[in-house]
XYZ file of C-alpha atoms in Angstrom:
659
model
C -40.709 -150.884 -76.872
C -39.605 -148.135 -74.489
C -39.520 -148.700 -70.738
C -42.290 -146.133 -70.338
C -44.580 -147.902 -72.817
C -43.744 -151.310 -71.361
C -44.690 -150.144 -67.863
C -47.931 -148.637 -69.138
C -48.790 -151.923 -70.895
C -47.942 -153.905 -67.761
C -50.212 -151.731 -65.635
C -53.062 -152.019 -68.139
C -52.762 -155.831 -68.162
C -52.714 -155.996 -64.355
C -55.806 -153.816 -64.100
C -57.621 -155.935 -66.676
C -56.827 -159.113 -64.712
C -57.941 -157.517 -61.470
C -61.247 -156.449 -62.954
C -61.807 -159.779 -64.703
C -61.043 -161.933 -61.668
C -62.790 -159.716 -59.149
C -59.641 -159.425 -57.043
C -59.988 -157.220 -53.977
C -57.109 -154.769 -53.681
C -55.202 -154.879 -50.415
C -53.356 -151.840 -49.184
C -50.434 -151.222 -46.913
C -50.998 -150.861 -43.203
C -51.797 -147.438 -41.818
C -54.747 -146.775 -44.121
C -57.694 -145.213 -42.365
C -61.068 -146.876 -42.589
C -63.064 -145.818 -45.609
C -64.944 -142.548 -45.274
C -66.376 -142.704 -48.791
C -68.231 -145.041 -51.122
C -68.322 -144.955 -54.905
C -71.623 -143.446 -55.964
C -71.154 -143.417 -59.720
C -68.620 -143.569 -62.510
C -69.913 -141.895 -65.666
C -68.073 -142.854 -68.846
C -68.017 -140.048 -71.396
C -68.152 -140.186 -75.180
C -64.866 -138.387 -75.722
C -61.288 -138.296 -74.527
C -59.963 -138.032 -70.976
C -60.568 -135.127 -68.623
C -57.224 -133.403 -68.076
C -56.803 -130.257 -65.927
C -60.504 -129.354 -66.231
C -62.207 -129.334 -62.831
C -65.940 -129.673 -62.367
C -68.363 -126.859 -61.630
C -71.841 -127.571 -60.269
C -75.109 -125.626 -60.339
C -78.846 -126.296 -60.328
C -79.808 -125.305 -63.866
C -83.346 -126.708 -63.892
C -84.382 -125.824 -60.332
C -85.106 -129.390 -59.217
C -82.912 -129.230 -56.100
C -80.064 -131.282 -57.577
C -76.932 -129.735 -59.012
C -75.699 -130.576 -62.468
C -71.997 -131.247 -63.109
C -70.207 -129.298 -65.862
C -66.761 -130.358 -67.073
C -64.651 -130.317 -70.251
C -62.523 -132.899 -72.057
C -59.121 -132.579 -73.677
C -60.789 -133.079 -77.070
C -62.907 -129.938 -76.619
C -66.212 -131.562 -75.633
C -68.165 -129.768 -72.914
C -70.429 -132.002 -70.796
C -73.398 -131.492 -68.479
C -74.263 -134.406 -66.168
C -77.552 -134.651 -64.267
C -78.884 -136.830 -61.441
C -82.283 -138.486 -61.909
C -82.746 -139.565 -58.302
C -80.804 -142.798 -58.590
C -77.995 -142.367 -61.128
C -75.912 -139.852 -63.055
C -75.819 -139.483 -66.828
C -74.763 -137.024 -69.525
C -77.790 -134.925 -70.527
C -76.006 -132.484 -72.846
C -72.648 -132.319 -74.579
C -71.130 -130.096 -77.217
C -67.971 -130.190 -79.304
C -66.822 -126.596 -78.861
C -64.959 -126.730 -82.191
C -68.381 -126.796 -83.878
C -69.195 -123.345 -82.527
C -65.714 -122.012 -83.214
C -66.012 -123.198 -86.811
C -69.449 -121.611 -87.138
C -67.958 -118.317 -85.936
C -65.376 -118.376 -88.730
C -62.385 -120.087 -87.121
C -59.531 -120.689 -89.591
C -59.640 -124.068 -91.318
C -56.367 -124.147 -93.248
C -53.265 -126.090 -92.249
C -52.073 -126.498 -89.508
C -55.363 -125.686 -87.752
C -57.322 -128.601 -86.289
C -61.036 -128.081 -86.898
C -62.491 -131.445 -85.848
C -61.920 -130.824 -82.156
C -60.673 -128.241 -79.704
C -59.149 -128.710 -76.235
C -60.574 -127.800 -72.811
C -57.937 -127.625 -70.072
C -59.786 -124.939 -68.143
C -62.410 -125.291 -65.443
C -65.821 -124.028 -66.611
C -67.380 -121.110 -64.737
C -71.115 -120.705 -64.115
C -73.218 -117.613 -63.340
C -76.222 -115.628 -64.530
C -74.137 -113.072 -66.385
C -76.945 -110.762 -67.484
C -79.463 -111.229 -64.632
C -82.121 -112.705 -66.910
C -82.819 -115.658 -64.617
C -80.909 -118.163 -66.769
C -77.474 -119.492 -65.904
C -74.625 -119.337 -68.394
C -71.609 -121.632 -68.734
C -68.357 -119.866 -69.613
C -65.488 -122.008 -70.866
C -62.130 -121.381 -72.515
C -60.847 -123.705 -75.218
C -57.881 -124.455 -77.431
C -55.354 -125.435 -74.775
C -51.671 -125.176 -75.617
C -51.159 -123.177 -78.818
C -48.599 -125.744 -79.973
C -51.492 -128.128 -80.706
C -52.867 -125.706 -83.338
C -56.437 -126.191 -82.179
C -58.626 -123.135 -82.575
C -59.552 -121.661 -79.236
C -61.319 -118.855 -77.459
C -63.952 -118.053 -74.846
C -67.434 -119.495 -75.374
C -70.615 -118.725 -73.422
C -73.610 -121.084 -73.400
C -77.012 -120.044 -72.036
C -79.296 -122.574 -70.364
C -82.739 -122.433 -71.977
C -84.632 -125.465 -70.697
C -83.977 -129.126 -69.965
C -81.649 -129.895 -71.701
C -81.063 -127.103 -74.160
C -78.094 -124.730 -74.245
C -77.325 -122.177 -76.955
C -74.327 -119.991 -77.709
C -74.834 -116.426 -76.505
C -74.701 -113.754 -79.202
C -71.372 -111.923 -79.281
C -69.304 -115.005 -78.519
C -66.775 -116.598 -79.013
C -64.015 -114.117 -78.236
C -61.311 -112.886 -78.852
C -60.724 -114.617 -82.237
C -57.044 -113.628 -82.448
C -53.991 -115.267 -84.007
C -50.926 -113.850 -82.268
C -48.810 -116.897 -81.349
C -48.390 -120.596 -82.128
C -45.564 -120.922 -84.662
C -41.804 -120.482 -84.826
C -39.299 -120.455 -81.985
C -41.131 -120.567 -78.685
C -44.442 -120.505 -80.598
C -43.944 -116.738 -80.732
C -45.396 -116.070 -84.176
C -48.861 -116.448 -85.713
C -49.711 -119.948 -86.915
C -52.929 -119.126 -88.761
C -55.192 -120.484 -85.983
C -57.186 -118.728 -83.276
C -55.024 -118.797 -80.164
C -55.944 -121.307 -77.495
C -56.506 -120.406 -73.850
C -55.342 -122.633 -70.998
C -56.501 -120.701 -67.928
C -60.044 -120.630 -66.596
C -62.361 -117.618 -66.834
C -63.265 -115.571 -63.762
C -66.675 -113.893 -63.466
C -67.385 -110.698 -61.531
C -68.880 -107.210 -61.688
C -65.813 -105.111 -62.504
C -67.701 -101.892 -63.220
C -70.517 -102.024 -60.658
C -73.332 -102.081 -63.222
C -74.979 -105.217 -61.809
C -73.999 -107.484 -64.710
C -70.988 -109.780 -64.619
C -67.882 -109.431 -66.732
C -65.776 -112.303 -68.096
C -62.062 -112.005 -67.307
C -59.439 -114.197 -68.993
C -55.670 -114.390 -69.427
C -54.549 -115.637 -72.823
C -51.433 -116.842 -74.583
C -52.097 -113.971 -77.018
C -50.072 -111.500 -74.907
C -53.272 -109.970 -73.590
C -55.356 -109.767 -70.427
C -59.025 -109.638 -71.385
C -62.315 -108.438 -69.895
C -65.659 -108.524 -71.701
C -69.203 -107.610 -70.813
C -71.771 -110.423 -70.837
C -72.557 -109.705 -74.497
C -68.962 -110.177 -75.684
C -68.174 -106.459 -75.983
C -64.781 -105.584 -74.518
C -64.849 -103.544 -71.314
C -63.650 -100.003 -71.990
C -59.843 -99.841 -71.979
C -59.386 -103.605 -72.279
C -57.568 -105.760 -73.248
C -54.369 -104.993 -71.372
C -51.730 -105.281 -74.085
C -48.668 -103.662 -75.577
C -50.842 -102.540 -78.475
C -52.890 -100.488 -75.993
C -49.797 -98.904 -74.461
C -49.416 -101.310 -71.535
C -46.021 -102.698 -70.500
C -47.173 -106.278 -71.069
C -45.168 -108.560 -73.350
C -46.732 -111.957 -72.600
C -49.869 -113.516 -71.194
C -49.650 -116.953 -69.685
C -51.145 -120.148 -68.303
C -52.779 -118.922 -65.113
C -56.381 -118.087 -64.258
C -57.177 -114.591 -62.950
C -58.598 -113.886 -59.499
C -61.191 -111.221 -58.676
C -61.518 -109.322 -55.412
C -61.483 -105.841 -53.911
C -57.817 -105.626 -52.936
C -57.707 -101.816 -52.643
C -60.922 -101.246 -50.679
C -62.680 -99.119 -53.296
C -65.838 -101.232 -53.301
C -65.237 -102.856 -56.695
C -63.323 -106.039 -57.513
C -59.950 -105.835 -59.198
C -58.542 -108.511 -61.516
C -55.248 -110.132 -60.466
C -53.174 -111.984 -63.075
C -50.054 -114.108 -62.752
C -48.195 -113.861 -66.050
C -45.129 -114.946 -68.001
C -44.501 -111.292 -68.854
C -41.149 -109.900 -67.655
C -40.807 -106.546 -65.900
C -40.519 -103.857 -68.550
C -40.875 -100.107 -68.730
C -42.602 -99.972 -72.100
C -41.503 -98.835 -75.530
C -38.087 -97.195 -75.436
C -37.114 -98.933 -72.191
C -34.103 -101.252 -71.799
C -34.501 -104.873 -72.858
C -36.582 -106.865 -70.360
C -35.170 -109.591 -68.113
C -36.939 -112.744 -69.274
C -35.740 -114.727 -66.241
C -38.322 -112.798 -64.205
C -42.065 -112.264 -64.499
C -44.840 -110.022 -63.192
C -48.133 -110.225 -61.329
C -50.690 -107.617 -62.350
C -53.626 -106.087 -60.477
C -55.958 -104.148 -62.755
C -58.985 -101.971 -62.014
C -62.194 -102.379 -63.965
C -61.365 -99.222 -65.940
C -58.135 -100.968 -67.123
C -55.794 -98.821 -65.001
C -53.219 -100.542 -62.826
C -53.906 -100.704 -59.105
C -51.400 -98.500 -57.296
C -48.230 -100.476 -56.529
C -48.762 -103.026 -59.303
C -47.485 -104.909 -61.266
C -44.967 -106.601 -58.968
C -41.945 -108.657 -60.019
C -41.236 -112.332 -59.327
C -38.089 -114.400 -59.878
C -39.711 -116.755 -62.394
C -42.869 -117.040 -64.440
C -46.291 -117.592 -62.871
C -48.274 -120.648 -63.925
C -49.989 -120.722 -60.533
C -53.392 -119.025 -60.331
C -53.508 -116.333 -57.609
C -55.660 -116.700 -54.495
C -57.085 -113.740 -52.558
C -57.871 -113.644 -48.851
C -57.158 -111.831 -45.605
C -54.245 -113.989 -44.457
C -52.873 -111.572 -41.828
C -56.113 -110.479 -40.161
C -55.822 -106.801 -41.087
C -59.255 -106.682 -42.699
C -57.795 -106.338 -46.207
C -57.236 -108.873 -48.968
C -53.782 -110.202 -49.728
C -52.609 -111.898 -52.948
C -50.926 -115.331 -52.720
C -49.378 -117.189 -55.673
C -46.675 -119.728 -56.501
C -43.969 -119.269 -59.122
C -41.945 -121.325 -61.550
C -42.458 -123.736 -64.369
C -40.409 -122.981 -67.436
C -38.187 -119.888 -67.371
C -34.502 -120.778 -67.512
C -32.243 -119.039 -65.023
C -34.994 -117.788 -62.741
C -35.720 -118.925 -59.196
C -39.157 -120.505 -59.386
C -39.045 -122.200 -56.021
C -41.092 -119.607 -54.158
C -44.575 -118.736 -52.944
C -45.337 -115.019 -52.709
C -47.799 -112.917 -50.712
C -48.478 -109.210 -51.256
C -50.723 -106.647 -49.658
C -53.300 -104.838 -51.758
C -50.852 -101.983 -52.399
C -48.228 -104.362 -53.837
C -46.002 -104.373 -50.754
C -44.701 -107.726 -49.536
C -46.521 -109.328 -46.602
C -44.242 -109.762 -43.594
C -42.719 -113.260 -43.512
C -42.960 -113.778 -47.278
C -41.994 -115.034 -49.851
C -41.433 -118.659 -48.844
C -38.767 -120.795 -50.489
C -39.650 -124.373 -51.459
C -38.058 -127.502 -52.866
C -39.193 -127.043 -56.453
C -41.329 -125.194 -58.958
C -44.739 -124.122 -57.655
C -47.210 -124.058 -60.573
C -50.130 -125.224 -58.404
C -52.743 -122.686 -57.322
C -52.808 -122.146 -53.546
C -55.881 -122.801 -51.401
C -56.819 -120.650 -48.400
C -58.778 -121.730 -45.349
C -58.877 -121.941 -41.571
C -57.295 -125.331 -40.905
C -56.968 -125.141 -37.128
C -60.164 -123.327 -36.147
C -58.439 -120.204 -34.816
C -60.265 -117.868 -37.203
C -57.160 -117.120 -39.283
C -56.492 -118.310 -42.815
C -53.744 -120.772 -43.631
C -52.170 -121.237 -47.068
C -51.895 -124.745 -48.584
C -50.100 -125.475 -51.864
C -48.469 -128.434 -53.579
C -44.996 -128.537 -55.090
C -43.899 -129.954 -58.426
C -44.790 -129.489 -62.062
C -46.796 -131.853 -64.217
C -44.691 -134.646 -65.630
C -44.384 -138.262 -66.645
C -45.958 -140.618 -64.055
C -42.974 -142.955 -64.462
C -40.508 -140.115 -63.919
C -41.797 -138.346 -60.807
C -41.267 -134.635 -60.350
C -38.290 -133.762 -58.135
C -40.540 -131.972 -55.630
C -43.600 -133.762 -54.251
C -44.254 -131.900 -51.003
C -47.459 -130.386 -49.669
C -46.785 -127.103 -47.859
C -48.928 -125.223 -45.348
C -48.162 -121.860 -43.748
C -49.839 -119.457 -41.396
C -50.464 -115.935 -42.648
C -47.217 -114.722 -41.061
C -45.214 -117.275 -43.062
C -44.560 -119.719 -40.221
C -45.029 -123.437 -40.902
C -48.284 -125.170 -40.043
C -46.365 -128.413 -40.500
C -43.086 -129.542 -42.025
C -43.239 -130.111 -45.805
C -45.228 -133.322 -46.289
C -44.554 -135.894 -49.038
C -48.082 -137.088 -49.829
C -48.996 -140.661 -50.679
C -51.061 -141.657 -53.670
C -53.292 -144.731 -54.029
C -51.994 -147.401 -56.407
C -53.828 -150.757 -56.582
C -50.813 -152.413 -58.230
C -48.159 -151.672 -55.637
C -50.205 -151.086 -52.508
C -50.374 -147.857 -50.612
C -48.454 -145.623 -50.745
C -47.352 -145.325 -54.345
C -44.217 -143.322 -55.139
C -45.273 -139.680 -54.787
C -45.369 -137.504 -57.869
C -45.711 -133.759 -58.290
C -48.718 -131.887 -56.905
C -49.480 -129.396 -59.705
C -53.208 -129.024 -58.949
C -54.981 -126.893 -56.380
C -55.678 -128.530 -53.021
C -59.270 -128.685 -51.804
C -60.017 -127.850 -48.163
C -63.198 -129.363 -46.725
C -64.467 -131.479 -43.856
C -65.507 -134.108 -46.359
C -65.928 -136.910 -43.796
C -67.909 -134.965 -41.182
C -65.442 -135.494 -38.324
C -65.368 -131.801 -37.398
C -61.917 -131.140 -38.862
C -60.963 -129.770 -42.256
C -59.099 -132.221 -44.490
C -56.928 -131.460 -47.510
C -57.766 -133.354 -50.708
C -55.031 -133.265 -53.330
C -53.980 -135.104 -56.465
C -50.561 -136.251 -57.516
C -49.912 -136.096 -61.234
C -51.517 -139.090 -63.016
C -52.910 -140.424 -59.767
C -55.063 -143.495 -59.235
C -57.039 -141.625 -56.621
C -57.315 -138.669 -54.281
C -54.839 -138.240 -51.437
C -56.206 -136.978 -48.117
C -54.261 -135.153 -45.416
C -55.389 -134.125 -41.946
C -55.341 -130.494 -40.872
C -52.306 -131.268 -38.694
C -50.261 -132.554 -41.632
C -50.802 -136.271 -41.061
C -51.286 -138.501 -44.079
C -54.810 -139.975 -43.832
C -55.373 -142.028 -46.996
C -58.964 -143.023 -47.668
C -59.080 -146.367 -49.468
C -62.362 -145.587 -51.220
C -61.211 -142.422 -52.993
C -59.543 -144.264 -55.850
C -60.283 -145.267 -59.424
C -59.356 -148.185 -61.631
C -56.900 -146.202 -63.734
C -53.990 -143.832 -63.175
C -56.005 -141.139 -64.873
C -56.624 -138.244 -62.494
C -55.020 -134.916 -63.321
C -57.253 -132.109 -62.056
C -58.614 -130.535 -58.887
C -61.510 -132.398 -57.226
C -64.710 -130.745 -56.016
C -66.598 -131.218 -52.736
C -70.299 -130.305 -52.645
C -73.771 -131.742 -52.164
C -74.485 -132.386 -55.824
C -77.447 -134.763 -55.511
C -79.454 -132.727 -53.007
C -79.474 -135.302 -50.191
C -77.846 -133.029 -47.612
C -74.623 -135.062 -47.691
C -71.424 -134.156 -49.499
C -69.993 -135.786 -52.584
C -66.482 -135.702 -54.056
C -66.322 -135.223 -57.840
C -63.292 -135.445 -60.130
C -62.710 -135.963 -63.843
C -60.283 -138.441 -65.367
C -60.387 -141.457 -67.649
C -61.273 -145.120 -67.702
C -58.716 -147.905 -68.110
C -59.411 -147.777 -71.834
C -58.708 -144.038 -72.012
C -62.254 -142.702 -72.416
C -63.208 -139.653 -70.412
C -64.842 -140.345 -67.068
C -66.330 -138.493 -64.111
C -65.978 -140.157 -60.709
C -68.430 -139.355 -57.907
C -68.131 -140.568 -54.311
C -70.662 -140.287 -51.505
C -68.902 -139.174 -48.321
C -69.889 -138.730 -44.688
C -69.713 -134.940 -44.556
C -72.857 -132.828 -44.744
C -73.671 -129.414 -46.159
C -73.236 -127.813 -42.738
C -69.622 -128.975 -42.413
C -66.769 -126.576 -43.143
C -65.776 -126.219 -46.798
C -63.348 -123.273 -46.855
C -61.928 -124.046 -50.340
C -64.161 -126.709 -51.934
C -63.063 -126.570 -55.593
C -60.644 -125.042 -58.076
C -60.401 -121.285 -57.463
C -62.867 -121.549 -54.584
C -66.255 -121.142 -56.329
C -68.113 -121.726 -59.585
C -67.462 -118.122 -60.689
C -63.734 -119.048 -60.357
C -62.956 -115.847 -58.453
C -60.084 -117.326 -56.429
C -61.426 -115.277 -53.513
C -61.779 -116.521 -49.953
C -64.474 -114.134 -48.698
C -64.281 -112.555 -45.288
C -66.225 -114.535 -42.676
C -69.706 -113.166 -42.086
C -69.847 -110.549 -39.373
C -72.550 -110.972 -36.723
C -75.763 -108.971 -37.118
C -75.471 -105.546 -35.526
C -78.240 -103.088 -34.699
C -77.872 -99.444 -35.702
C -80.430 -96.789 -34.672
C -79.975 -93.057 -33.953
C -79.485 -92.215 -30.274
C -81.049 -88.794 -30.815
C -84.074 -87.940 -32.979
C -85.238 -84.356 -33.526
C -88.643 -83.493 -34.972
C -89.322 -79.965 -36.287
C -92.869 -78.569 -36.449
C -93.890 -75.256 -37.993
C -96.036 -73.516 -35.404
C -99.701 -73.340 -36.443
C -99.291 -75.655 -39.464
C -101.243 -78.672 -38.193
C -101.723 -81.120 -35.360
C -99.077 -83.739 -36.212
C -95.542 -83.960 -37.549
C -93.963 -87.019 -39.177
C -90.290 -87.903 -39.175
C -88.613 -90.923 -40.806
C -85.950 -93.004 -39.091
C -84.140 -96.202 -40.051
C -83.356 -99.469 -38.323
C -80.157 -100.828 -39.865
C -78.152 -104.039 -39.767
C -74.453 -103.212 -40.224
C -73.487 -106.892 -40.024
C -74.449 -109.932 -42.050
C -77.570 -112.059 -41.866
C -80.705 -110.523 -40.421
C -82.634 -110.092 -37.181
C -86.030 -109.279 -35.716
C -86.363 -105.734 -34.398
C -88.822 -103.758 -32.319
C -89.171 -100.185 -31.038
C -90.866 -99.602 -27.690
C -91.684 -96.374 -25.826
C -94.089 -94.792 -23.330
C -94.556 -91.459 -25.102
C -98.298 -90.781 -25.275
C -98.019 -88.333 -28.174
C -95.989 -90.723 -30.396
C -96.920 -93.418 -32.906
C -94.199 -95.625 -34.479
C -95.260 -97.297 -37.740
C -94.262 -100.087 -38.035
C -93.034 -100.780 -34.537
C -91.451 -104.161 -35.346
C -90.222 -106.250 -38.242
C -87.274 -108.138 -39.713
C -84.270 -106.436 -41.266
C -81.376 -107.669 -43.377
C -80.049 -104.245 -44.402
C -82.307 -101.237 -43.727
C -85.892 -100.876 -42.509
C -87.694 -97.527 -42.504
C -90.090 -96.422 -39.746
C -92.346 -93.385 -39.422
C -92.488 -91.412 -36.165
C -95.779 -89.490 -35.930
C -95.859 -86.881 -33.145
C -99.045 -85.103 -32.011
C -98.017 -81.451 -31.679
C -101.169 -79.774 -30.295
C -100.758 -77.910 -27.021
C -97.018 -77.303 -27.282
C -95.643 -73.811 -26.914
C -92.845 -72.636 -29.153
C -89.376 -73.894 -28.338
C -87.666 -77.212 -27.660
C -89.418 -80.072 -25.827
C -88.009 -83.380 -24.612
C -90.684 -86.006 -25.311
C -88.983 -89.079 -23.861
C -87.064 -92.228 -24.759
C -87.489 -94.892 -27.421
C -85.775 -98.266 -27.160
C -84.745 -100.173 -30.290
C -84.009 -103.879 -29.872
C -82.645 -106.516 -32.252
C -82.940 -110.251 -31.559
C -81.897 -113.494 -33.254
C -83.411 -116.668 -31.788
C -84.160 -114.867 -28.540
C -80.626 -113.497 -28.151
C -79.872 -109.773 -28.513
C -77.664 -108.886 -31.473
C -74.586 -106.697 -31.185
C -75.271 -103.119 -30.039
C -78.771 -104.005 -28.813
C -80.665 -102.393 -27.163
C -80.225 -98.749 -28.188
C -81.906 -95.931 -26.289
C -82.928 -92.893 -28.345
C -84.059 -89.503 -27.008
C -86.903 -87.843 -28.938
C -86.990 -84.028 -29.116
C -89.656 -81.770 -30.622
C -89.101 -78.213 -31.801
C -92.137 -75.968 -32.347
C -91.758 -72.563 -33.938
C -90.596 -70.969 -37.150
C -88.707 -73.881 -38.685
C -87.053 -71.645 -41.275
C -85.204 -69.878 -38.443
C -83.749 -73.042 -36.916
C -80.899 -73.449 -39.386
C -79.724 -70.222 -41.014
C -77.245 -70.174 -43.881
C -73.799 -68.845 -43.096
C -72.878 -65.964 -45.406
C -69.243 -64.928 -45.585
C -68.437 -61.418 -46.761
C -65.268 -61.036 -48.726
C -63.208 -57.865 -48.516
């Protein structure tokens, strides 16, 4: 028996004895008092949860959120809360739907199961009032499990059906031969998660995915490829490889539409006829919805990108930047870096940052110190054997200018067999940033590879282990989620893993934080659409109203003249507004209301008795208030003028004579 297998057997025996004898685990000194209690452990019917992170949404409108997660055997699960406990209410072996769509069945293709390593995304793709679940399957192509993108529509409790037009893309490009570079007869698997967003501004959401099939994909909600997509060498693009990462979506160039940002394994290359590419380097792509490259992109990195990009305004310039780690498998390249670029592809001042090892983890962005600026948090170290820890186990945090928030921190991991801390392992999963315990400060929740539990770090870089956030098995290998999933106003922590016996499991803890506490990066890739976007903070409501209003009346045409005006909110949120005046010949309809964006008012002026010419009628005052406090730019005084005469003569066209 190998040392590795012997240690695994020893751990299993110890855990069994602990559970059988009811032994209470004791931990090393320095552990903070528990800020969490185990709410539920749901054992699943299939294999362990590996890499797949939960998404949550209220499918049935009962006020609770359901949990959606996938297993490494290709089973997709939906868990629901009945007021006292959690249970699986729907599950589906995704291979069943791949097979029904015509997936290859000959050797070496596995047809009995698929593989979900991605984090499901949830949204109402087509605006029909029903949520859809979007999930990628197949995993590593070396496993020869058919894969693709599947979309399931929620119908009623608890019924989901495959949406017509899916799965996609149903391609066999890689999986066999040296480096799995040749077709293997199976539909290529996808490791990265889908991202959902409106690339073309039509009001419906597109599905964006990076595949191993040397393509970057975008489809409409019905499975039809967006015009110009996929990005591939076959379509004339200088792309030679896809990769492991999940795309991010955000408006990095300020054109009003989101762009798709991909970290790839594809080397820099000029296209057909160009010199041979340098495979020790890789590229990050930013692509418009029409499939054209954003100006300044792609950019080159010194190793491949397994990290999923994050988007946010890290330098306070009002524009989004792109942050991503590098490294994982390319020989000869320098993968020990974290990069940051502006929307035009130029490097952000103070970046890239060098680290102690490969950086395949996705970064998380959030305001750790309450100064209004975003910090960047990312773990170091690739996935590996729990008995042979990764050479880099540090948690890094930087300000937007690249300066350290704290010195690189070796995190501790709960281990009931050895006490706390256990030997640290790599941190290949995205950190979560949330005030999960309600103490007013944002904590960082992160997982070491094959961890017994969730490590917690204070926003000042101090290790703050929470004894309750652990399981009975060294089974955790994905990003946790923080949200109020049971509708009680308090937060829960959710993560997938396995039981001691190896069955899939979902662990749920009640914690002290509430829905009003800060959650700047609460799950993998920030949100359930998996955009990887940290949105700009909401701007305060701001009143806009014209400071001059001119009314034109055709002499002799009647006794009144009506002019429209608008009350606008150029900020976020909404406010109550009113318009007051002392002009006897004026009616304002309506004279008050509530506005989120734009409210229209009618100004009706009685014109009888006025001679021809301009007349100053007086002042109007527009006011905006939230909870009794004036909003920005309130009040606004507006002068009302009336012109009586031949209106057609007021503005004459300018005619230029050419000679």
